[in-house]
Short mmCIF file of C-alpha atoms in Angstrom, two decimals:
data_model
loop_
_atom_site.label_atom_id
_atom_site.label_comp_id
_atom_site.label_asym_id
_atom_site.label_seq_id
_atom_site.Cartn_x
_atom_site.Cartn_y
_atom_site.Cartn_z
CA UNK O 556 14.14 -16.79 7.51
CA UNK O 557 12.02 -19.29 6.30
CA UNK O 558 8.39 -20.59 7.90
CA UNK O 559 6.07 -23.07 6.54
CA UNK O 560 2.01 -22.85 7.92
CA UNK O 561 0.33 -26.28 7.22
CA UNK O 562 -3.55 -26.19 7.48
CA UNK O 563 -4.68 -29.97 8.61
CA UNK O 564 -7.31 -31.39 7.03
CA UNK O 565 -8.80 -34.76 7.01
CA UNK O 566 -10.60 -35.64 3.34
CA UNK O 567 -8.84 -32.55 1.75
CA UNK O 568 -5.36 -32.97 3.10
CA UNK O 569 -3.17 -30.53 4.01
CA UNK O 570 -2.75 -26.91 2.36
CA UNK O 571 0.81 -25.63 2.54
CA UNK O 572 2.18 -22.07 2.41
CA UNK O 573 5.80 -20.90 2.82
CA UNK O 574 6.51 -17.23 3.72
CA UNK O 575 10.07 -15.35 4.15
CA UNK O 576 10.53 -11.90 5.03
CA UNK O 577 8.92 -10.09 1.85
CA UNK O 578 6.03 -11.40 3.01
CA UNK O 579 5.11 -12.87 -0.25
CA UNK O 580 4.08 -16.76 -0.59
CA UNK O 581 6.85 -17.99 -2.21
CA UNK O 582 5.70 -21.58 -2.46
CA UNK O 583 2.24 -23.73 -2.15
CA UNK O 584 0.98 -26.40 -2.13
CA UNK O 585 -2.89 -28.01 -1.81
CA UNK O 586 -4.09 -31.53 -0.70
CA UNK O 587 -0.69 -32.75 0.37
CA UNK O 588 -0.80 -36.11 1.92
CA UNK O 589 0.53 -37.24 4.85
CA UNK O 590 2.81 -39.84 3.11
CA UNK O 591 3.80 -36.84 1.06
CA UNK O 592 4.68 -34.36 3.55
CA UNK O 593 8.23 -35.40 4.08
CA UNK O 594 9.13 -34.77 1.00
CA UNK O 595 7.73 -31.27 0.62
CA UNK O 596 9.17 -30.47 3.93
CA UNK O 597 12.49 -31.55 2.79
CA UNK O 598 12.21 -29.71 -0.79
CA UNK O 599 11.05 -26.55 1.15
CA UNK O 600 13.31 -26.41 3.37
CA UNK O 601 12.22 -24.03 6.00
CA UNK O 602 13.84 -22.48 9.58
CA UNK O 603 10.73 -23.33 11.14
CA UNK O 604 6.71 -25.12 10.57
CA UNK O 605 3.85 -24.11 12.25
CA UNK O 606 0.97 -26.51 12.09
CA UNK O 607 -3.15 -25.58 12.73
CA UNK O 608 -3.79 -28.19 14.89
CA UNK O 609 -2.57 -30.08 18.60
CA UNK O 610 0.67 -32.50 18.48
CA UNK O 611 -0.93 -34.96 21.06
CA UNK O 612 -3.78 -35.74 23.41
CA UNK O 613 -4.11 -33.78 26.62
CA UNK O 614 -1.97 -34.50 29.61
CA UNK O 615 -3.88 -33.05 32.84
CA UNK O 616 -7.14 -34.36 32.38
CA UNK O 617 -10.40 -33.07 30.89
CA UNK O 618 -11.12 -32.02 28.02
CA UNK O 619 -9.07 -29.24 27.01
CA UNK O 620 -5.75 -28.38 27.71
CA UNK O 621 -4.30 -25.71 29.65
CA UNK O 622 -3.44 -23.05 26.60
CA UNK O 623 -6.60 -23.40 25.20
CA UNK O 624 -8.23 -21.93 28.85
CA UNK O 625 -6.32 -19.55 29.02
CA UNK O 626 -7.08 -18.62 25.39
CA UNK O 627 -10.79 -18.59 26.42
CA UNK O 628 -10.61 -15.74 29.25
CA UNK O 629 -9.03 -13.94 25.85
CA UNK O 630 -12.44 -14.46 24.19
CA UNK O 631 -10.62 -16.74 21.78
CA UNK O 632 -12.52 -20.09 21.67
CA UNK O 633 -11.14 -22.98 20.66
CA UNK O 634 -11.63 -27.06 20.23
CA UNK O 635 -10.88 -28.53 23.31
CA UNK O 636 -7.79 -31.11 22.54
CA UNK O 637 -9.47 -33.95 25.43
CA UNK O 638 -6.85 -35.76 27.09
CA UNK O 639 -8.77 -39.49 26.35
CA UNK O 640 -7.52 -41.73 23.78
CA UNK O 641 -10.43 -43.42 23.43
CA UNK O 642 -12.23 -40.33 21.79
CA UNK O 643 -10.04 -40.47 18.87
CA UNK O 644 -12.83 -43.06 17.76
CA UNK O 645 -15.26 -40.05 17.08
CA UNK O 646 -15.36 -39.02 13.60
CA UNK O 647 -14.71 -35.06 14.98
CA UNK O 648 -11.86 -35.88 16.81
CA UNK O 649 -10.38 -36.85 13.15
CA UNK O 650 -8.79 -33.75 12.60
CA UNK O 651 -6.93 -33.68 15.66
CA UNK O 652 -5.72 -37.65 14.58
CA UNK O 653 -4.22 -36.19 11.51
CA UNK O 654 -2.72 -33.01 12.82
CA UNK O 655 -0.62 -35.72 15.62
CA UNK O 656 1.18 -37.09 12.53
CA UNK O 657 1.51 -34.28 10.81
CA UNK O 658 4.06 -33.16 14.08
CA UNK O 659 5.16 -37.08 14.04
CA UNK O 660 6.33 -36.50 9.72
CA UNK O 661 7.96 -33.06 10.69
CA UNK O 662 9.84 -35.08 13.95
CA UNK O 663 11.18 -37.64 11.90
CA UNK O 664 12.26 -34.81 9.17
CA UNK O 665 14.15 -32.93 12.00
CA UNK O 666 11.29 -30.30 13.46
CA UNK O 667 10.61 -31.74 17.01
CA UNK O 668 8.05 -30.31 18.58
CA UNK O 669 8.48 -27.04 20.37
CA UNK O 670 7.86 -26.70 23.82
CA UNK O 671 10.09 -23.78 24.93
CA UNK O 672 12.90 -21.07 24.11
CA UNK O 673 13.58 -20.32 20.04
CA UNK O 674 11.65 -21.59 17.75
CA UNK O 675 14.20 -22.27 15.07
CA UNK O 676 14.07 -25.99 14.03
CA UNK O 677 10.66 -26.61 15.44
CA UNK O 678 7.70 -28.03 14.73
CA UNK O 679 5.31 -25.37 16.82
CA UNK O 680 1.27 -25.65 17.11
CA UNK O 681 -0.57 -22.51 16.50
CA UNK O 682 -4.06 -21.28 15.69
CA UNK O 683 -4.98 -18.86 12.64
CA UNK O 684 -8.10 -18.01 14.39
CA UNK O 685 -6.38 -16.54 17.25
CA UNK O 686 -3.15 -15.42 15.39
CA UNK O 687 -5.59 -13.48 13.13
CA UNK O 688 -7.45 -11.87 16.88
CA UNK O 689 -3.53 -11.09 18.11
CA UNK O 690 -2.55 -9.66 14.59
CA UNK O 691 -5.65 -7.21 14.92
CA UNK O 692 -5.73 -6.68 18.48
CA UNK O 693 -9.71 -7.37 18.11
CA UNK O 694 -11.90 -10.31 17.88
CA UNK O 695 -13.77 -10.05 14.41
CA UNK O 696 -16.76 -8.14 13.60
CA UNK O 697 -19.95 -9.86 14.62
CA UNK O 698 -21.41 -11.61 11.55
CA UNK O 699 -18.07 -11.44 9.49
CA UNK O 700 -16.88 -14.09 7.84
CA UNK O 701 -14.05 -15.42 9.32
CA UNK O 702 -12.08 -15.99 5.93
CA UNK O 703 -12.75 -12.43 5.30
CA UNK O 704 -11.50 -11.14 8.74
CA UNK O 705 -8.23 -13.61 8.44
CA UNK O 706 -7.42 -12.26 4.72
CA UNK O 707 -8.10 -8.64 5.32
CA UNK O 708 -5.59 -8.94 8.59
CA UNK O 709 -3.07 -10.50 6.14
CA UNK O 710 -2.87 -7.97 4.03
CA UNK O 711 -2.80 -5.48 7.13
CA UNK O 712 0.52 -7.04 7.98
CA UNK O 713 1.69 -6.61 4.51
CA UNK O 714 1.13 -10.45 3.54
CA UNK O 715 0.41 -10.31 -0.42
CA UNK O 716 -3.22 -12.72 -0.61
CA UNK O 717 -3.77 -12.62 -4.26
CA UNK O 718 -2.40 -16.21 -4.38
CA UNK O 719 -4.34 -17.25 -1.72
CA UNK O 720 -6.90 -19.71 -3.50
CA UNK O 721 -9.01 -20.66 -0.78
CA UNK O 722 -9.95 -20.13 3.13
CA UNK O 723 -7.67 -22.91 4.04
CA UNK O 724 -4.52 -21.44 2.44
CA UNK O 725 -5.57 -18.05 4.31
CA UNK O 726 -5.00 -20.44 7.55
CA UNK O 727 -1.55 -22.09 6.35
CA UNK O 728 -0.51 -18.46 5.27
CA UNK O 729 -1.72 -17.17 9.10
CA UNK O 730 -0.08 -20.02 10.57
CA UNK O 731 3.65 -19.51 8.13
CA UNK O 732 3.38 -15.44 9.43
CA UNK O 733 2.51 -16.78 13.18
CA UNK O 734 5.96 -18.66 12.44
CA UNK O 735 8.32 -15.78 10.89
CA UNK O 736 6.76 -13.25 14.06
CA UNK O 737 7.77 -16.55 16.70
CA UNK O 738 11.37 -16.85 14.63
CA UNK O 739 11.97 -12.97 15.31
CA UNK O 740 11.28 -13.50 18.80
CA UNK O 741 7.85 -12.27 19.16
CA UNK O 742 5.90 -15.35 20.59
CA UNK O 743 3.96 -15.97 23.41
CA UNK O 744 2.75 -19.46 24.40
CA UNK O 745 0.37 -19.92 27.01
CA UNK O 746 -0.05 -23.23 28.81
CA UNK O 747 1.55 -26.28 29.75
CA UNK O 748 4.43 -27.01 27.51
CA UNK O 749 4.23 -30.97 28.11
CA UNK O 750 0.94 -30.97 26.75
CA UNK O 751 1.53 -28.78 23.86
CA UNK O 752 1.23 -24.83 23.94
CA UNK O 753 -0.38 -23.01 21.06
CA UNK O 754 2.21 -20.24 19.79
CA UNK O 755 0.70 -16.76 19.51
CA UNK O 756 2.52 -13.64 17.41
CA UNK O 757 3.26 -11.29 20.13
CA UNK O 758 5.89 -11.33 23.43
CA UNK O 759 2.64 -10.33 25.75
CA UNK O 760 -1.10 -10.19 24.99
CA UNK O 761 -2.96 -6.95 26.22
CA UNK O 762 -5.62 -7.03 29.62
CA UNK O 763 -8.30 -10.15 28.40
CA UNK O 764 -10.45 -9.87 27.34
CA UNK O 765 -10.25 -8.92 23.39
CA UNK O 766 -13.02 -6.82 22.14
CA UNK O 767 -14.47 -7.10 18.99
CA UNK O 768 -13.76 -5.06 16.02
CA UNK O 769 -16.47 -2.86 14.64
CA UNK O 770 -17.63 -4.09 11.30
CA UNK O 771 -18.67 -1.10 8.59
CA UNK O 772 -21.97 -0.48 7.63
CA UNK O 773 -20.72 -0.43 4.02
CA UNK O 774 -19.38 -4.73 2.85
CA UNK O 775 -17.34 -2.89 0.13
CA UNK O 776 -15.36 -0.66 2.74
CA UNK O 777 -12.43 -2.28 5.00
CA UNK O 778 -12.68 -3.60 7.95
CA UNK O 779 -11.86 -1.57 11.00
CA UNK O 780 -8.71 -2.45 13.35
CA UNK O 781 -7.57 -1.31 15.99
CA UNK O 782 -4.23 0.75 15.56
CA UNK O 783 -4.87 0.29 12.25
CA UNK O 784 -5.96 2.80 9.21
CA UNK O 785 -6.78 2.62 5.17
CA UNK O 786 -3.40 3.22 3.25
CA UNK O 787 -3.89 6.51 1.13
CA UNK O 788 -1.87 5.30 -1.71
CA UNK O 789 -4.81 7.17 -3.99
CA UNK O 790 -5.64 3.48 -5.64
CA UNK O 791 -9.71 2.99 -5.03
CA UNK O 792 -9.22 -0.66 -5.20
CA UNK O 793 -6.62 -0.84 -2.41
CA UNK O 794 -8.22 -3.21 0.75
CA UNK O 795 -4.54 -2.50 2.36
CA UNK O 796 -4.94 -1.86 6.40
CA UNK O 797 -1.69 -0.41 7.78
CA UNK O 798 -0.22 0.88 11.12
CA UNK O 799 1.71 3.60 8.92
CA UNK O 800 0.28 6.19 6.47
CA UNK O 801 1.30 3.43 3.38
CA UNK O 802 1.27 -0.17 3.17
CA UNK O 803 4.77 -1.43 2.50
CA UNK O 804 5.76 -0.63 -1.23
CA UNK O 805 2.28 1.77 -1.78
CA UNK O 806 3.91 5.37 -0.70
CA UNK O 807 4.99 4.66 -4.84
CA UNK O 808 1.36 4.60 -6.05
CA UNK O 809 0.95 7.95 -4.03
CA UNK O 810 3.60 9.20 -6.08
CA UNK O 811 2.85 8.38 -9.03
CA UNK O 812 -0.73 9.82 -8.69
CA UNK O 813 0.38 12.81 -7.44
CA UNK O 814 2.69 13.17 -10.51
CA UNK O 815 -0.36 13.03 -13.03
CA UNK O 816 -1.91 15.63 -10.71
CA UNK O 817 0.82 17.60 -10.50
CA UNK O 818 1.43 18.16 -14.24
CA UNK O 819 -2.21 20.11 -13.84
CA UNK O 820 -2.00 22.15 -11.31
CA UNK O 821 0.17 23.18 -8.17
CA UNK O 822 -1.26 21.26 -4.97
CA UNK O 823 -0.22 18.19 -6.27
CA UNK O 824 3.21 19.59 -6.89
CA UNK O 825 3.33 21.33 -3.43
CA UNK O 826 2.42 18.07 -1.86
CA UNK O 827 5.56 16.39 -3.53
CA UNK O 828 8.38 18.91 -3.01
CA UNK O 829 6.69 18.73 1.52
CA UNK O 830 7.29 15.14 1.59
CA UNK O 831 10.34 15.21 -0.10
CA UNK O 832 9.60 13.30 -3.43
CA UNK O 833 10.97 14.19 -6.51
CA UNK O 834 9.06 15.51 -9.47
CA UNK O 835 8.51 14.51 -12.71
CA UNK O 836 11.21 15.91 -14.64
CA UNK O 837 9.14 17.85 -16.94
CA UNK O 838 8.93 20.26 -13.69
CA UNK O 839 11.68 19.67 -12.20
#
Protein backbone atom coordinates (compact mmCIF):
# COMPACT_ATOMS: atom_id res chain seq x y z
CA UNK A 1 0.00 0.00 0.00
CA UNK A 2 0.68 3.22 -1.17
CA UNK A 3 0.20 6.86 0.82
CA UNK A 4 1.08 10.21 -0.33
CA UNK A 5 1.62 13.20 2.72
CA UNK A 6 1.30 16.68 1.03
CA UNK A 7 2.61 19.60 3.24
CA UNK A 8 0.44 22.91 2.12
CA UNK A 9 2.10 25.82 1.67
CA UNK A 10 1.19 29.12 0.32
CA UNK A 11 4.47 31.03 -1.45
CA UNK A 12 6.46 27.69 -1.35
CA UNK A 13 3.85 25.30 -2.62
CA UNK A 14 3.36 22.06 -1.70
CA UNK A 15 6.13 19.40 -0.62
CA UNK A 16 5.20 15.85 -1.55
CA UNK A 17 6.36 12.51 -0.11
CA UNK A 18 5.17 8.99 -1.00
CA UNK A 19 5.79 6.10 1.45
CA UNK A 20 4.92 2.17 1.03
CA UNK A 21 5.56 -0.39 3.47
CA UNK A 22 9.55 -0.35 3.58
CA UNK A 23 9.13 2.72 4.93
CA UNK A 24 11.48 4.34 2.58
CA UNK A 25 10.42 7.62 0.47
CA UNK A 26 10.14 6.27 -2.67
CA UNK A 27 9.18 9.46 -4.47
CA UNK A 28 9.30 13.49 -3.84
CA UNK A 29 8.58 16.17 -4.86
CA UNK A 30 9.08 20.17 -3.67
CA UNK A 31 7.08 23.36 -4.60
CA UNK A 32 4.38 21.55 -6.49
CA UNK A 33 1.67 23.81 -7.63
CA UNK A 34 -1.72 23.54 -7.32
CA UNK A 35 -2.33 23.45 -11.14
CA UNK A 36 0.29 20.74 -10.97
CA UNK A 37 -0.97 18.50 -8.41
CA UNK A 38 -3.22 16.45 -10.59
CA UNK A 39 -0.78 15.32 -12.47
CA UNK A 40 1.61 14.15 -9.78
CA UNK A 41 -1.26 12.57 -8.08
CA UNK A 42 -2.08 10.70 -11.14
CA UNK A 43 1.75 9.70 -11.94
CA UNK A 44 2.01 8.58 -8.23
CA UNK A 45 -0.59 6.78 -8.01
CA UNK A 46 -1.25 6.12 -4.42
CA UNK A 47 -4.08 3.91 -2.19
CA UNK A 48 -4.55 6.85 -0.21
CA UNK A 49 -3.34 11.08 0.42
CA UNK A 50 -3.16 12.64 3.51
CA UNK A 51 -3.00 16.38 3.41
CA UNK A 52 -1.53 18.95 6.48
CA UNK A 53 -4.20 21.14 6.45
CA UNK A 54 -8.51 21.46 6.81
CA UNK A 55 -10.72 20.52 3.55
CA UNK A 56 -13.29 23.35 4.34
CA UNK A 57 -14.46 26.06 6.71
CA UNK A 58 -16.07 25.09 9.98
CA UNK A 59 -19.63 23.93 10.17
CA UNK A 60 -20.88 24.49 13.95
CA UNK A 61 -19.84 27.83 14.55
CA UNK A 62 -16.81 29.49 16.17
CA UNK A 63 -13.75 29.35 15.52
CA UNK A 64 -12.48 25.98 15.61
CA UNK A 65 -13.93 22.89 14.84
CA UNK A 66 -14.87 20.08 16.90
CA UNK A 67 -11.55 17.68 16.33
CA UNK A 68 -9.36 20.32 16.92
CA UNK A 69 -11.05 20.66 20.82
CA UNK A 70 -10.86 17.66 21.42
CA UNK A 71 -7.22 17.62 20.27
CA UNK A 72 -6.62 20.45 22.81
CA UNK A 73 -7.72 18.51 26.15
CA UNK A 74 -4.77 16.10 24.48
CA UNK A 75 -2.35 19.04 24.94
CA UNK A 76 -2.10 19.08 21.17
CA UNK A 77 -2.78 22.69 19.99
CA UNK A 78 -3.77 23.49 16.88
CA UNK A 79 -5.04 26.47 14.33
CA UNK A 80 -8.47 26.87 14.83
CA UNK A 81 -10.17 26.15 11.17
CA UNK A 82 -13.13 29.29 11.95
CA UNK A 83 -16.28 28.47 10.43
CA UNK A 84 -16.60 32.32 8.66
CA UNK A 85 -15.99 32.78 5.11
CA UNK A 86 -15.34 36.09 5.35
CA UNK A 87 -11.96 35.46 7.25
CA UNK A 88 -10.49 33.86 4.33
CA UNK A 89 -9.67 37.65 3.50
CA UNK A 90 -6.85 37.57 6.24
CA UNK A 91 -3.54 36.95 4.90
CA UNK A 92 -3.14 33.92 7.85
CA UNK A 93 -6.08 32.28 6.94
CA UNK A 94 -4.11 31.73 3.42
CA UNK A 95 -2.90 28.52 4.22
CA UNK A 96 -6.06 27.08 5.09
CA UNK A 97 -7.41 28.68 1.35
CA UNK A 98 -4.84 26.57 -0.31
CA UNK A 99 -5.06 23.39 1.67
CA UNK A 100 -9.34 23.55 0.53
CA UNK A 101 -8.12 23.02 -3.06
CA UNK A 102 -5.61 20.94 -2.48
CA UNK A 103 -8.74 18.30 -1.19
CA UNK A 104 -10.87 19.98 -4.23
CA UNK A 105 -7.54 18.67 -7.00
CA UNK A 106 -7.43 15.22 -5.13
CA UNK A 107 -11.69 15.11 -5.45
CA UNK A 108 -11.68 15.70 -8.94
CA UNK A 109 -8.61 13.03 -9.33
CA UNK A 110 -10.80 10.41 -7.47
CA UNK A 111 -9.73 10.92 -3.49
CA UNK A 112 -12.98 12.40 -1.97
CA UNK A 113 -12.64 13.46 1.16
CA UNK A 114 -12.81 11.05 4.03
CA UNK A 115 -15.22 11.33 6.59
CA UNK A 116 -15.68 7.76 7.91
CA UNK A 117 -14.89 3.86 7.67
CA UNK A 118 -11.52 2.82 5.41
CA UNK A 119 -9.48 5.10 4.27
CA UNK A 120 -8.58 3.55 0.96
CA UNK A 121 -9.34 6.03 -1.91
CA UNK A 122 -9.46 9.06 0.29
CA UNK A 123 -8.38 12.22 0.52
CA UNK A 124 -7.99 12.38 4.64
CA UNK A 125 -6.80 15.65 6.72
CA UNK A 126 -4.21 15.04 9.28
CA UNK A 127 -1.68 16.92 11.37
CA UNK A 128 2.22 16.04 11.58
CA UNK A 129 2.37 17.90 14.75
CA UNK A 130 0.04 15.66 16.45
CA UNK A 131 0.81 12.45 14.40
CA UNK A 132 4.44 13.05 15.54
CA UNK A 133 2.83 13.48 19.71
CA UNK A 134 0.68 9.98 18.89
CA UNK A 135 3.79 8.28 17.22
CA UNK A 136 5.78 9.09 20.54
CA UNK A 137 3.18 8.85 23.00
CA UNK A 138 4.68 12.34 24.41
CA UNK A 139 4.41 15.91 23.57
CA UNK A 140 8.05 17.14 22.66
CA UNK A 141 10.69 18.19 24.94
CA UNK A 142 10.31 21.75 26.10
CA UNK A 143 12.59 23.96 23.96
CA UNK A 144 13.06 21.28 21.14
CA UNK A 145 12.77 22.05 17.90
CA UNK A 146 9.90 20.75 16.47
CA UNK A 147 11.64 19.58 13.12
CA UNK A 148 13.98 17.80 15.32
CA UNK A 149 11.29 16.05 17.50
CA UNK A 150 9.20 15.11 14.08
CA UNK A 151 12.50 13.60 12.33
CA UNK A 152 13.88 11.79 15.30
CA UNK A 153 10.13 10.10 15.73
CA UNK A 154 10.47 9.14 12.02
CA UNK A 155 13.23 7.35 12.26
CA UNK A 156 11.79 5.72 15.60
CA UNK A 157 9.14 4.19 13.40
CA UNK A 158 11.70 2.98 11.04
CA UNK A 159 10.99 5.87 8.36
CA UNK A 160 14.55 6.29 6.50
CA UNK A 161 15.01 10.62 6.76
CA UNK A 162 18.24 10.94 4.98
CA UNK A 163 16.21 12.20 1.95
CA UNK A 164 14.34 14.37 3.86
CA UNK A 165 15.66 17.90 2.60
CA UNK A 166 13.84 20.16 4.69
CA UNK A 167 11.26 20.57 7.79
CA UNK A 168 8.42 20.62 5.41
CA UNK A 169 9.17 17.24 3.77
CA UNK A 170 9.56 15.89 7.52
CA UNK A 171 5.66 17.02 7.63
CA UNK A 172 4.59 15.42 4.11
CA UNK A 173 6.66 12.28 5.21
CA UNK A 174 4.60 12.42 8.88
CA UNK A 175 1.51 13.01 7.12
CA UNK A 176 2.30 9.80 4.08
CA UNK A 177 3.14 7.40 7.52
CA UNK A 178 -0.16 8.96 9.32
CA UNK A 179 -1.70 7.52 5.94
CA UNK A 180 -0.08 3.85 5.61
CA UNK A 181 -0.93 3.45 9.86
CA UNK A 182 -4.91 4.81 8.81
CA UNK A 183 -4.74 2.23 5.55
CA UNK A 184 -3.80 -0.71 8.07
CA UNK A 185 -6.60 0.19 10.14
CA UNK A 186 -5.04 2.03 12.89
CA UNK A 187 -6.82 5.52 12.81
CA UNK A 188 -8.65 7.43 15.06
CA UNK A 189 -10.54 10.61 14.09
CA UNK A 190 -11.95 12.76 16.56
CA UNK A 191 -14.72 15.22 15.76
CA UNK A 192 -17.44 15.96 13.58
CA UNK A 193 -17.05 14.20 10.32
CA UNK A 194 -19.21 16.90 8.30
CA UNK A 195 -16.85 19.41 9.20
CA UNK A 196 -13.76 17.52 8.58
CA UNK A 197 -11.96 15.22 11.25
CA UNK A 198 -8.20 15.25 11.53
CA UNK A 199 -6.94 11.48 11.19
CA UNK A 200 -4.59 10.40 13.98
CA UNK A 201 -2.20 6.98 13.76
CA UNK A 202 -3.64 4.93 16.44
CA UNK A 203 -7.34 2.97 16.99
CA UNK A 204 -7.54 4.85 20.64
CA UNK A 205 -5.43 7.62 22.22
CA UNK A 206 -4.28 6.97 25.92
CA UNK A 207 -6.06 9.09 29.24
CA UNK A 208 -5.43 13.14 27.96
CA UNK A 209 -3.63 14.60 28.62
CA UNK A 210 -0.08 13.80 26.80
CA UNK A 211 2.93 14.56 28.82
CA UNK A 212 5.90 15.82 27.55
CA UNK A 213 8.94 13.94 26.72
CA UNK A 214 12.07 14.59 28.70
CA UNK A 215 14.68 16.24 26.57
CA UNK A 216 18.61 15.09 27.40
CA UNK A 217 20.92 17.22 28.92
CA UNK A 218 23.39 16.19 26.19
CA UNK A 219 21.92 17.91 22.13
CA UNK A 220 24.16 15.14 20.64
CA UNK A 221 22.28 12.21 22.54
CA UNK A 222 18.61 11.03 21.33
CA UNK A 223 15.73 12.09 22.36
CA UNK A 224 13.84 10.19 24.99
CA UNK A 225 10.34 8.36 24.19
CA UNK A 226 8.27 6.79 25.86
CA UNK A 227 8.26 2.90 25.17
CA UNK A 228 10.99 3.65 23.27
CA UNK A 229 14.98 2.84 23.63
CA UNK A 230 18.49 3.56 21.58
CA UNK A 231 19.02 0.56 19.08
CA UNK A 232 22.39 -1.20 20.15
CA UNK A 233 23.39 -1.99 16.69
CA UNK A 234 27.18 -0.97 18.05
CA UNK A 235 27.20 2.02 15.20
CA UNK A 236 28.04 5.46 17.36
CA UNK A 237 26.37 7.43 14.72
CA UNK A 238 23.04 5.59 14.89
CA UNK A 239 20.04 8.36 16.09
CA UNK A 240 17.64 5.10 15.58
CA UNK A 241 14.80 5.03 18.54
CA UNK A 242 13.09 1.63 18.58
CA UNK A 243 10.39 -0.30 20.58
CA UNK A 244 12.64 -3.55 19.99
CA UNK A 245 16.32 -4.14 20.92
CA UNK A 246 17.22 -3.18 16.86
CA UNK A 247 15.81 -0.85 14.50
CA UNK A 248 14.45 -2.73 11.52
CA UNK A 249 17.46 -4.04 9.32
CA UNK A 250 20.29 -2.92 12.30
CA UNK A 251 20.39 -6.47 14.34
CA UNK A 252 23.02 -6.87 10.92
CA UNK A 253 25.36 -4.07 12.05
CA UNK A 254 25.36 -5.89 15.54
CA UNK A 255 26.57 -8.73 13.74
CA UNK A 256 28.89 -7.66 11.89
CA UNK A 257 30.62 -5.84 14.84
CA UNK A 258 30.50 -8.60 16.88
CA UNK A 259 32.27 -10.63 14.11
CA UNK A 260 35.41 -8.23 14.12
CA UNK A 261 35.28 -8.68 17.91
CA UNK A 262 34.94 -12.04 17.85
CA UNK A 263 37.99 -12.90 15.70
CA UNK A 264 39.91 -11.36 19.03
CA UNK A 265 38.69 -12.81 21.67
CA UNK A 266 35.77 -15.11 23.04
CA UNK A 267 32.87 -12.75 24.44
CA UNK A 268 32.17 -11.58 21.23
CA UNK A 269 31.98 -15.12 19.97
CA UNK A 270 29.90 -16.29 23.02
CA UNK A 271 27.53 -13.48 22.37
CA UNK A 272 26.95 -14.82 18.72
CA UNK A 273 26.56 -18.61 19.14
CA UNK A 274 23.46 -17.16 22.55
CA UNK A 275 21.58 -15.30 20.04
CA UNK A 276 21.81 -17.70 17.52
CA UNK A 277 23.95 -15.94 14.76
CA UNK A 278 26.32 -17.59 12.81
CA UNK A 279 30.04 -17.01 12.89
CA UNK A 280 32.43 -15.97 10.65
CA UNK A 281 33.59 -18.96 9.00
CA UNK A 282 37.10 -18.64 9.94
CA UNK A 283 35.61 -19.99 13.46
CA UNK A 284 33.09 -21.71 12.54
Amino acid sequence: MRALGIDVGVRKGLDLVLLDGSLQPLEQRRRVTIDDLAAEIDALAPDAIAIDGPPSWGKTGGRSRRTEQELRRFGIGSYGTPSDPARGDHPFFSWMVVSFRVFEVAARSGFPRYATGSVRGTAMEVFPHASAVVLAGALPPAGSPKHVFRRAVLSARGVRTAELQSADQVDAALAALTGLFALHGERFAPGDPKEGVIVLPARTLPPPPYRRAVAPPNPEYQLHLPGLSPCVCGDPGCASLTASEFAPGHATKRKALLWAIAREGDAAEAELRRRGWELPAELR
